[in-house]
Coordinates of C-alpha atoms in Angstrom, one line a residue:
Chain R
X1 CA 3.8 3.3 -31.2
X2 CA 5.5 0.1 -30.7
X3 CA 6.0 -0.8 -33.9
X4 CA 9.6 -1.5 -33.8
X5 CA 11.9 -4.5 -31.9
X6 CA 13.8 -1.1 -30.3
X7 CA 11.0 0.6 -29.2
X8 CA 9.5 -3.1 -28.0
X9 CA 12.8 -3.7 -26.2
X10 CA 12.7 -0.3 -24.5
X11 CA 9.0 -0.6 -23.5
X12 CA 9.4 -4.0 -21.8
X13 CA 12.6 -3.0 -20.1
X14 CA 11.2 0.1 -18.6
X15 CA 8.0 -2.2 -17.6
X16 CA 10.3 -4.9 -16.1
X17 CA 11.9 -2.7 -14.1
X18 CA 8.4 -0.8 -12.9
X19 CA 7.9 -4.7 -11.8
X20 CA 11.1 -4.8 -10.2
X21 CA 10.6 -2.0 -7.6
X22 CA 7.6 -3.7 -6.6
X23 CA 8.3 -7.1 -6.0
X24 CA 8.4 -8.3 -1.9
X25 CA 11.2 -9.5 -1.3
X26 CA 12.4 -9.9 2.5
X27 CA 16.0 -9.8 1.4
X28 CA 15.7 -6.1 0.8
X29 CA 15.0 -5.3 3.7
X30 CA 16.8 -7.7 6.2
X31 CA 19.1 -4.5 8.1
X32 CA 17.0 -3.6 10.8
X33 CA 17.1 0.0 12.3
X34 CA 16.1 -1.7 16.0
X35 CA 15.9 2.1 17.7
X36 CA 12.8 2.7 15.4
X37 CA 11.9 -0.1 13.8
X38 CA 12.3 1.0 10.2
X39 CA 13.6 -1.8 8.5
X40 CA 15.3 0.5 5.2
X41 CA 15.0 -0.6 1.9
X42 CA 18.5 -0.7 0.2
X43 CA 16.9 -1.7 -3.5
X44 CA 18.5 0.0 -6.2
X45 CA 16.0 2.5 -8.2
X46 CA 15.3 0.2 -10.9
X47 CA 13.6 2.3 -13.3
X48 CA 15.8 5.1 -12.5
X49 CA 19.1 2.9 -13.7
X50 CA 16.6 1.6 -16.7
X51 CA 15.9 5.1 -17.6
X52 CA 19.4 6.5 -17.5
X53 CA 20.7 4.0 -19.5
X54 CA 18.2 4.6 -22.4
X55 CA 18.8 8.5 -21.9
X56 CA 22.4 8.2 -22.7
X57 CA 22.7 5.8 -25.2
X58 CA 19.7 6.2 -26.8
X59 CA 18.3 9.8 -26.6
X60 CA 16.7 9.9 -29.7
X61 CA 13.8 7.2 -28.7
X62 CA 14.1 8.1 -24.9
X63 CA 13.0 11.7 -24.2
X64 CA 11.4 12.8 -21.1
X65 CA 8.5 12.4 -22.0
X66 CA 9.3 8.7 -21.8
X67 CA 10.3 9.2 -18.4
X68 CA 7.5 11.0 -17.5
X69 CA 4.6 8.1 -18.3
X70 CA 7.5 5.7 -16.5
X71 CA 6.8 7.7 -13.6
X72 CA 3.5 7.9 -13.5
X73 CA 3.7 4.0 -14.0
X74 CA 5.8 3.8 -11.4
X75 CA 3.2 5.8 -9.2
X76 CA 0.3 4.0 -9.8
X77 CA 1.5 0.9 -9.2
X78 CA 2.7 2.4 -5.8
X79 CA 0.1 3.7 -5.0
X80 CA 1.9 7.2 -4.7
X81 CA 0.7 10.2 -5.0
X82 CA 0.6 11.5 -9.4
X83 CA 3.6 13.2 -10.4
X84 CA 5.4 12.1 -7.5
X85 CA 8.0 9.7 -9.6
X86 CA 7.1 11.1 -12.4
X87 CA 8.6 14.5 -11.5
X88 CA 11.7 12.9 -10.2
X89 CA 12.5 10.7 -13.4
X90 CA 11.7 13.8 -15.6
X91 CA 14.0 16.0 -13.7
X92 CA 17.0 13.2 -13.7
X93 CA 16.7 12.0 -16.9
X94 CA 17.0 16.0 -18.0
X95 CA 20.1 15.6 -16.1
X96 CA 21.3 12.6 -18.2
X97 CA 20.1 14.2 -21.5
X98 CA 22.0 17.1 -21.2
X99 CA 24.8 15.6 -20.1
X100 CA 24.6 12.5 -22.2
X101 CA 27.9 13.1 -24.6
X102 CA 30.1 13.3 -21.5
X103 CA 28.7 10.3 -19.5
X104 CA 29.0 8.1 -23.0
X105 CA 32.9 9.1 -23.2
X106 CA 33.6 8.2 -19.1
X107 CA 34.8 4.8 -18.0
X108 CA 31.7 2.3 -15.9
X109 CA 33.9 3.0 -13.2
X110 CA 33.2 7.2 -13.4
X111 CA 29.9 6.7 -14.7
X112 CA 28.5 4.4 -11.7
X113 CA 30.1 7.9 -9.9
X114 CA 27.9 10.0 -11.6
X115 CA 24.9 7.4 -11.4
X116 CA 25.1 7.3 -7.6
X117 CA 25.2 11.3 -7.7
X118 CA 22.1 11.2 -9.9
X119 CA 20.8 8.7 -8.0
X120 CA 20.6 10.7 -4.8
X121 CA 18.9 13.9 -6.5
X122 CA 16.0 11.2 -7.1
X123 CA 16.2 9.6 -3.5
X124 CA 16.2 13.8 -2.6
X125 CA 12.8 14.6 -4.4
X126 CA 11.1 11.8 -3.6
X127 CA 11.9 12.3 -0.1
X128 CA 11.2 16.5 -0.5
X129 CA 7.9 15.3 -2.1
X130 CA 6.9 12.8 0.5
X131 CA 7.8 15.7 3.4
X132 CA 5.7 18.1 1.8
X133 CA 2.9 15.5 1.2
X134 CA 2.6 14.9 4.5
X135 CA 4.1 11.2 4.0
X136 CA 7.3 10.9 5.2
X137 CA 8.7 8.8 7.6
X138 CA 12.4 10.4 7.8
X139 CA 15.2 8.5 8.3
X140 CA 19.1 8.5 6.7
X141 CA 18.6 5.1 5.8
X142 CA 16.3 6.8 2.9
X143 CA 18.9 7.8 0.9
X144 CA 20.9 4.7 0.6
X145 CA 19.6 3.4 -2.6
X146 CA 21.7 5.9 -4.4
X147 CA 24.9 3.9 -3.3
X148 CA 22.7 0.5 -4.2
X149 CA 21.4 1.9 -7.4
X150 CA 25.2 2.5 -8.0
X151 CA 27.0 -0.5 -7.6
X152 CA 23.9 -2.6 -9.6
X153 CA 24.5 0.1 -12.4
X154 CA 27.3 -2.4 -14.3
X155 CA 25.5 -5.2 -14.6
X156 CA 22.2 -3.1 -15.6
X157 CA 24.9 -1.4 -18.1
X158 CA 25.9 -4.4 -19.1
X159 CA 23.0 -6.3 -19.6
X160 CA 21.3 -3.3 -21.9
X161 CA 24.2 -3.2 -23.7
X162 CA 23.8 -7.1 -24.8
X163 CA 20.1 -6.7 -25.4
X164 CA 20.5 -3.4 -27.6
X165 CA 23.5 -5.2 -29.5
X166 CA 20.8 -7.9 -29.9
X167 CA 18.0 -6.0 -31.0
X168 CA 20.0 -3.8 -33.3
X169 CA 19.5 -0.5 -30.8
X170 CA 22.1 2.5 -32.0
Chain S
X1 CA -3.1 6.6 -22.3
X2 CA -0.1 6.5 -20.7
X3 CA 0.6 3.6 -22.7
X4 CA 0.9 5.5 -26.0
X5 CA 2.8 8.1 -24.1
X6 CA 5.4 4.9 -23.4
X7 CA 5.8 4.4 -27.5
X8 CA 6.0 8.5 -28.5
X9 CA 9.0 9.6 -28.5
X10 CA 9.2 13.2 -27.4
X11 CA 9.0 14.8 -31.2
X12 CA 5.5 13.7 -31.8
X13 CA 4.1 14.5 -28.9
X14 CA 5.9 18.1 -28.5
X15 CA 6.0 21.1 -31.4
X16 CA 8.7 20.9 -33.2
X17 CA 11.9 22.4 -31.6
X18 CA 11.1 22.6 -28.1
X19 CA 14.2 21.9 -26.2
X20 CA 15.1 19.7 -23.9
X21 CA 15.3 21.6 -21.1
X22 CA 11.7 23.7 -22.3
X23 CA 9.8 20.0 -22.4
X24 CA 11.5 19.1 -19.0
X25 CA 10.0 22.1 -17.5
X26 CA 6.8 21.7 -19.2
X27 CA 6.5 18.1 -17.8
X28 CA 7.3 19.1 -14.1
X29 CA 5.4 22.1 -14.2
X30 CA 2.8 19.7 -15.2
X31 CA 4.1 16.9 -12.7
X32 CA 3.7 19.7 -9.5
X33 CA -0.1 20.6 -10.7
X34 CA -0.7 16.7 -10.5
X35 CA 0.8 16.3 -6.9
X36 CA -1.1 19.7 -6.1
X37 CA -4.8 17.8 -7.5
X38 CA -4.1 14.7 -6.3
X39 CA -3.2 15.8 -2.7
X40 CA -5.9 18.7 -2.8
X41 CA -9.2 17.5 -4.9
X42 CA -10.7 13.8 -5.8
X43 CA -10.6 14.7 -9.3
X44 CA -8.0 12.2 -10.0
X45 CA -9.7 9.7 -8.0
X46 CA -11.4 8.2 -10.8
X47 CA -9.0 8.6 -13.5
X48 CA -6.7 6.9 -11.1
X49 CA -8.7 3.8 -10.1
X50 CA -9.6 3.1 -13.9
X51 CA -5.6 3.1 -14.8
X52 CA -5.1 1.3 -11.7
X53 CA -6.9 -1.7 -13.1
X54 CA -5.0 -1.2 -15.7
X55 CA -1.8 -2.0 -14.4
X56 CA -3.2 -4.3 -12.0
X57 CA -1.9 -7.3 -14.0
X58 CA 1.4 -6.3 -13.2
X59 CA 0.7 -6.2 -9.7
X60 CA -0.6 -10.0 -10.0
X61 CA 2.5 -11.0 -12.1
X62 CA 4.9 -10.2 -9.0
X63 CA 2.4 -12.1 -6.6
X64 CA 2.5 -15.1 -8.5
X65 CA 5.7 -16.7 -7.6
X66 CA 4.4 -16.7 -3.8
X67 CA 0.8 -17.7 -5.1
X68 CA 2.5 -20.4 -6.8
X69 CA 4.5 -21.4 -4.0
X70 CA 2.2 -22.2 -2.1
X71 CA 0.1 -23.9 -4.4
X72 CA 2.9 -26.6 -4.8
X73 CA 3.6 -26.6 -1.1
X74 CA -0.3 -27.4 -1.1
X75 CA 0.0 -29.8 -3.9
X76 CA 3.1 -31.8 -2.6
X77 CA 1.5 -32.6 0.7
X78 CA 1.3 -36.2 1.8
X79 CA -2.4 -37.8 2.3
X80 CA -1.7 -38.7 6.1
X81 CA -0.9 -34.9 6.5
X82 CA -4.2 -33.9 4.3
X83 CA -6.1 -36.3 6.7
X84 CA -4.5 -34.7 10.0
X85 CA -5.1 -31.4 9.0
X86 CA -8.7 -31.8 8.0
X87 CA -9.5 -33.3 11.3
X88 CA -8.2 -30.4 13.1
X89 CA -9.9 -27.8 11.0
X90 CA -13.1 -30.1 11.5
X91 CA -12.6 -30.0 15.6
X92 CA -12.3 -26.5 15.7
X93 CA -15.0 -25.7 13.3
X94 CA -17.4 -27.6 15.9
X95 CA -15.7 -25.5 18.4
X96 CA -16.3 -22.2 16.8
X97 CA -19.9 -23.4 15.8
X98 CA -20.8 -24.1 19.2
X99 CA -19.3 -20.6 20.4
X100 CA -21.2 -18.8 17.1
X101 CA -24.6 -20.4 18.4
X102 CA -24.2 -19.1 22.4
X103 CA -22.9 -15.5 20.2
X104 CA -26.4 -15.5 18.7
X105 CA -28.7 -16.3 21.5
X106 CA -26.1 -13.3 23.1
X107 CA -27.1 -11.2 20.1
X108 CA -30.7 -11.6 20.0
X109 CA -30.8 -11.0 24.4
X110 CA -28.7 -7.6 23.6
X111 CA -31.0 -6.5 21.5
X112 CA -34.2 -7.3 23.5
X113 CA -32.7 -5.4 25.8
X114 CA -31.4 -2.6 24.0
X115 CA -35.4 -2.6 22.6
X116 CA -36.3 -2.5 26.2
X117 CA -34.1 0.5 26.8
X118 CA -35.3 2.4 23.6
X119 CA -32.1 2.4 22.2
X120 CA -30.6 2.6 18.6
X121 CA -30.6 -1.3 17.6
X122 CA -27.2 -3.1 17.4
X123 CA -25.1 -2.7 14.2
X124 CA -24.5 -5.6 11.8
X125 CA -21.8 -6.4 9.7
X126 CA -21.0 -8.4 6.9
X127 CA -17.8 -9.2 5.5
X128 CA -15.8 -10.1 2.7
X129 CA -12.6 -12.4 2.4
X130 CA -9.8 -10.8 0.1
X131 CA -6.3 -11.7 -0.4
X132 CA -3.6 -9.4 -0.1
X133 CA -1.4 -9.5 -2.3
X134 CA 2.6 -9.5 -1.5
X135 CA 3.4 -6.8 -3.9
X136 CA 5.6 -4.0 -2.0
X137 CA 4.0 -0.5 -2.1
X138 CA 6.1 2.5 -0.9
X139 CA 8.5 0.7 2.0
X140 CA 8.1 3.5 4.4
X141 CA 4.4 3.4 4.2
X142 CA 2.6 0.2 6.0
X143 CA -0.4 -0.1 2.7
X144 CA -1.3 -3.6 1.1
X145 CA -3.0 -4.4 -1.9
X146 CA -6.4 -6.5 -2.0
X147 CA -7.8 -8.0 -4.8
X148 CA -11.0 -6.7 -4.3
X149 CA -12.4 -3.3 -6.1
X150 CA -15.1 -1.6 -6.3
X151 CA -16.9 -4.3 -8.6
X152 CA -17.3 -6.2 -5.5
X153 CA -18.6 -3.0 -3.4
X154 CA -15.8 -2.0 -1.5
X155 CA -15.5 1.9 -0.8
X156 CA -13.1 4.1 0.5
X157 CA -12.5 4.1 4.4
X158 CA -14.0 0.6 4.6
X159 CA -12.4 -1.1 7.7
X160 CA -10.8 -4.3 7.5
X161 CA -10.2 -6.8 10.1
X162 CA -8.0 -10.4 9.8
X163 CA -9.1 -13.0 12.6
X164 CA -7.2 -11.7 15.2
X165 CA -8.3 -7.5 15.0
X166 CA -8.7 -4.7 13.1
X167 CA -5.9 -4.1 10.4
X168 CA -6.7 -1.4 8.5
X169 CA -9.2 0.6 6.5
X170 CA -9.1 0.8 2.5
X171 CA -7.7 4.3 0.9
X172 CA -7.8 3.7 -2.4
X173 CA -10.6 1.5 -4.4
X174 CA -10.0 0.7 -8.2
X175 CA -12.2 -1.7 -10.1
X176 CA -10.9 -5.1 -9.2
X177 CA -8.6 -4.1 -6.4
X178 CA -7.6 -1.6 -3.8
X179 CA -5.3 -0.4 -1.8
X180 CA -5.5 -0.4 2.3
X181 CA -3.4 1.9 4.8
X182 CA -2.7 -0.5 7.7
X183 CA -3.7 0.8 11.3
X184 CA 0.5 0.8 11.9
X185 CA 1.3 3.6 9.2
X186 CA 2.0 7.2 10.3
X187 CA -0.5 8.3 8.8
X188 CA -3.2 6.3 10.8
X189 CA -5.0 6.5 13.8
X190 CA -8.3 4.6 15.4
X191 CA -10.3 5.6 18.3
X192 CA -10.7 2.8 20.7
X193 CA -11.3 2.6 24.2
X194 CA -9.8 0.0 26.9
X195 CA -12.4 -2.9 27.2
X196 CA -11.4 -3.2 31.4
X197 CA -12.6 0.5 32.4
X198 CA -14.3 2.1 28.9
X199 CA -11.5 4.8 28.9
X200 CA -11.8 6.2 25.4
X201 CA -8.3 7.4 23.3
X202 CA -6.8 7.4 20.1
X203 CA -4.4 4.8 18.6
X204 CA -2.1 6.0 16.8
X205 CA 0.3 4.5 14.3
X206 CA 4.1 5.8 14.2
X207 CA 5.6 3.5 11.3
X208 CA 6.4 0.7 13.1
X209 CA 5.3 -2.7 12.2
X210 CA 5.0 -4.1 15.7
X211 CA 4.4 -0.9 17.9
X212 CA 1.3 1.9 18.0
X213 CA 1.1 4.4 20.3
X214 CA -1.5 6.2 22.4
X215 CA -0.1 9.9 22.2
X216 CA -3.3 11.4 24.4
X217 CA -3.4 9.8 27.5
X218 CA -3.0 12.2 31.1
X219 CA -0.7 10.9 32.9
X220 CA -3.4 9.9 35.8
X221 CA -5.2 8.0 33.6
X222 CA -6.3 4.2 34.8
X223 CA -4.2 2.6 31.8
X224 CA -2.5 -0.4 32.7
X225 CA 0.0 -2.7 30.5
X226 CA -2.0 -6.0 29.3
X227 CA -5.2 -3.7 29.1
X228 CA -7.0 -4.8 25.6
X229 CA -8.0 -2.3 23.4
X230 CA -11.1 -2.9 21.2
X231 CA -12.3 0.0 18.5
X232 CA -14.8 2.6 20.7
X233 CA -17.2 3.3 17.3
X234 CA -16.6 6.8 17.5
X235 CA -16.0 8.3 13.9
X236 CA -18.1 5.8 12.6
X237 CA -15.6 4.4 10.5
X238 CA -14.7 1.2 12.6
X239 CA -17.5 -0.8 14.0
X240 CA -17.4 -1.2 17.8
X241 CA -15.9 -3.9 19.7
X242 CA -13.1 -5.1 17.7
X243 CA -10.1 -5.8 19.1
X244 CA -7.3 -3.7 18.0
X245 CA -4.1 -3.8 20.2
X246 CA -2.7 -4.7 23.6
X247 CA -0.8 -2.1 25.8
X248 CA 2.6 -3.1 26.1
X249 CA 4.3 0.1 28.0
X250 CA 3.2 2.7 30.0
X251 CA 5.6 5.2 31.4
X252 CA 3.9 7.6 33.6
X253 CA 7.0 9.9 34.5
X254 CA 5.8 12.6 37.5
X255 CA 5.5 15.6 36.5
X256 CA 4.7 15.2 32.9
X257 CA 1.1 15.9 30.9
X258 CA 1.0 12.7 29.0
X259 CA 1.9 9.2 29.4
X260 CA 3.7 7.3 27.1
X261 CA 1.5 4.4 26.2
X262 CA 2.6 1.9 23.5
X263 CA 0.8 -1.2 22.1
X264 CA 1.4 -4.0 20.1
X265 CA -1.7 -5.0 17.5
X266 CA -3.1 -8.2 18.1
X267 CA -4.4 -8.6 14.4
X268 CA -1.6 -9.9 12.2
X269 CA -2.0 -7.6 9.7
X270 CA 0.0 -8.4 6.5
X271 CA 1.6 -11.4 7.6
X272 CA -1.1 -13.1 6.7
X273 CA -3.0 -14.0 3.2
X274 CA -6.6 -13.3 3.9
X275 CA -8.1 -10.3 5.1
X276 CA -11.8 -9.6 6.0
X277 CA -13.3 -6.7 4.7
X278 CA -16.6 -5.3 6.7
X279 CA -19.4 -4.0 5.9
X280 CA -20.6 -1.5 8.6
X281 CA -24.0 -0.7 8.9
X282 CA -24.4 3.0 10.0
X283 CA -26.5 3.5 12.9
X284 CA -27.3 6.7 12.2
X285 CA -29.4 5.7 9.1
X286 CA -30.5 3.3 10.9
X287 CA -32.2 5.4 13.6
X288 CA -33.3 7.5 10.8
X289 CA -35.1 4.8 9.5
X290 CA -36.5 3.9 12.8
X291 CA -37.9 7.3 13.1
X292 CA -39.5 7.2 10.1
X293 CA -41.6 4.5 10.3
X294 CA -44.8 4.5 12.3
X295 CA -44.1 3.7 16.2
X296 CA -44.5 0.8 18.1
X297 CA -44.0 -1.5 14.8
X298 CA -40.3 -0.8 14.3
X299 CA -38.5 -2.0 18.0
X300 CA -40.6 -5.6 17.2
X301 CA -39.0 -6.6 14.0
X302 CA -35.9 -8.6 14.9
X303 CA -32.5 -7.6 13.5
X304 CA -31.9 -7.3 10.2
X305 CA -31.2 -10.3 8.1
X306 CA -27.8 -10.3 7.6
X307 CA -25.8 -12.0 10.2
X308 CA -21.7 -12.0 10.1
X309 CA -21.2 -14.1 8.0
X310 CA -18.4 -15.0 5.5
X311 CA -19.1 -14.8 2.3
X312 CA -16.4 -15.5 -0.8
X313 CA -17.4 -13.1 -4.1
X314 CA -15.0 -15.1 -6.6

């Protein structure tokens, strides 16, 4: 349970950034597809970044589970259907997991890489998901939170880094 | 529940040695026979409007800032300005009291007459105000979030209406809030029928936040841009004789089976703040209820009591 300042710090942050995905901003979504309308979201996956980051630097407290009950979070605050999230933060946080000693050793530069790849898997299922759901509304622009998620992966790096030094996370 | 799942870490929850990859696969596995009962079944219905309210408080923390906005735009107003604007909302309250008294003597001669004719009596509604709050759902689905549940009585499919036309109609109901599909999603469609001529169609929404289209309309049909369309009542989801959108486009190309109708909502949809949730009184059990009683007693008694009226649950 949360009985510890990590596991509190790793809570809150994986709540903030649930909050984060929700929040209406109009800034988001100011480029305009005129031809159909869609005005395309270009926020970085929050909780996707927030999740990573705990996967590879702190794998013993973040396992999937973790990023399973994010997911669901993440769904019912969206209103999505269950498992929908969920099953794409399981599935990329495995990624992270098993890749985790690698991704610690690469430069922010290569890692931000291999956060945008990771990333687009989620954008990927989410969008697979939504087809088969009968949900989607298809259009490129879906995918480009991966390059979003991307670049906002330093200071989200960065800013983890500084709260786990704070909190005394390993 | 999902809150202790947040604090586990995989080891407690898991026997001891599963690996990462076998607790990955258990969790999708288990992830894919979610998606498959919550498409498929209402089982998770429930479950999912009890953890809704849950994490509803989140949903309110991210409305806030705009609530409190516009509480301090409220509170910084000047008098004179308070003054001006409560004489204009007093002018057009007459206004609207004036037109609400001829709607009621309008009321009470449709339904002599409908009495006349024998048939089913006129349909009532009540509503509701709610607030929608600015919380951003899925971004490629048009759905809002009201802050009323089913404490307050709202059920699924319940149509809501702003002051301009129909909006939307609520798909998911929680305790103390819900969550509405808007009439311009994908996924949503109406019947209506064009208040000139009576032609009935469907109104369809393809994503768009300003556009809906009428996918079923022959190409000799008597549809003309400008033509209001008001909700037909058919489905018995809507009630009749709102007004939903205004035909903007009609391309009637020779040779092809269908027109291409668009239309442009009138209602404001979620723009706006408030939203008016409507209570629709089914006709059906109505007439049932007609029939059931002895005849010749039933056709005197005037409408039923409740008039459309505004009411605010807080």
């Amino acid at each position: 349970m949360l009985n510890s300042r990590p596991q509190i710090v790793l809570f809150l942050s994986v709540v903030f950034s649930a909050v984060l995905m929700i929040v209406d901003t109009p800034l988001a979504s100011w480029v305009a597809n005129s031809d159909t309308g869609i005005s395309p979201l270009l926020r970085p996956e929050w909780v996707l970044l927030c999740c990573l980051y705990w996967a590879i630097y702190s794998p013993a407290r973040f396992s999937v589970l973790y990023a399973w009950s994010a997911g669901i979070l993440l769904d019912l605050l969206t209103a999505s259907f269950f498992g929908k999230h969920a099953l794409a933060l399981t599935l990329c946080v495995f990624l992270a997991q098993a890749l985790y000693k690698q991704l610690r050793a690469f430069p922010i530069g290569q890692q931000a890489v291999v956060i945008a790849l990771i990333a687009l898997v989620y954008r990927i299922l989410i969008v697979w998901i939504d087809g088969s759901t009968g949900q989607l509304q298809f259009s490129p622009w879906q995918f480009a939170p991966a390059l979003t998620s991307a670049v906002v992966w330093p200071p989200i790096y960065l800013l983890l880094t500084w709260q786990s030094g704070r909190h005394g996370i390993d | 529940m999902s809150a202790s799942a947040h604090g586990d870490s995989g080891a407690n929850l898991f026997p001891r040695g599963l690996s990462l990859f076998s607790r990955s696969l258990i969790l999708v596995v288990f992830s894919l026979a979610l998606l498959f009962l919550d498409q498929r079944s209402v089982l998770l219905k429930k479950a999912r409007g009890y953890m809704t309210s849950v994490v509803y408080p989140l949903q309110v923390l991210v409305d806030l800032p705009k609530t409190a906005f516009s509480w301090a735009e409220d509170g910084v107003q000047s008098r004179s300005e308070l003054l001006l604007e409560n004489q204009k909302l007093r002018e057009q309250q007459l206004i609207q009291n004036a037109k609400l008294q001829k709607m009621a003597s309008l009321q009470a001669e449709n339904d002599r007459i409908r009495a006349l004719l024998q048939s089913a009596e006129r349909r009532n509604e009540e509503v509701l105000i709610a607030e929608i709050l600015s919380v951003e759902l899925d971004p490629y689905k048009h759905q809002i979030v009201v802050n009323k549940g089913s404490l307050h009585g709202v059920y699924e499919g319940q149509p809501l209406v702003d002051a301009w036309g129909v909006a939307g109609q609520i798909t998911y109901v929680s305790n103390i809030s819900s969550v509405a599909t808007l009439i311009t999603d994908s996924n949503h469609a109406l019947p209506v029928e064009i208040n000139r001529n009576g032609f009935r169609t469907i109104l369809r929404g393809i994503g768009q936040a300003d556009r809906l289209q009428l996918p079923y309309v022959s190409n000799s049909a008597d549809v003309r841009a400008g033509d209001l369309l008001v909700t037909s009542g058919m489905g018995q989801r809507f009630p009749t004789g709102f007004p939903v959108a205004v035909i903007t486009k009609v391309d009637q190309p020779a040779g092809a089976a269908f027109a291409e109708v668009y239309a442009r909502p009138t209602g404001h949809l979620e723009r706006g703040r408030e939203i008016l949730l409507v209570w629709y009184h089914d006709p059906s059990a109505k007439i049932a209820e007609l029939e059931n009683t002895p005849a010749g007693t039933a056709n005197d008694t005037p409408p039923s009591t409740t008039e459309s009226e505004t009411s605010n649950a807080e």
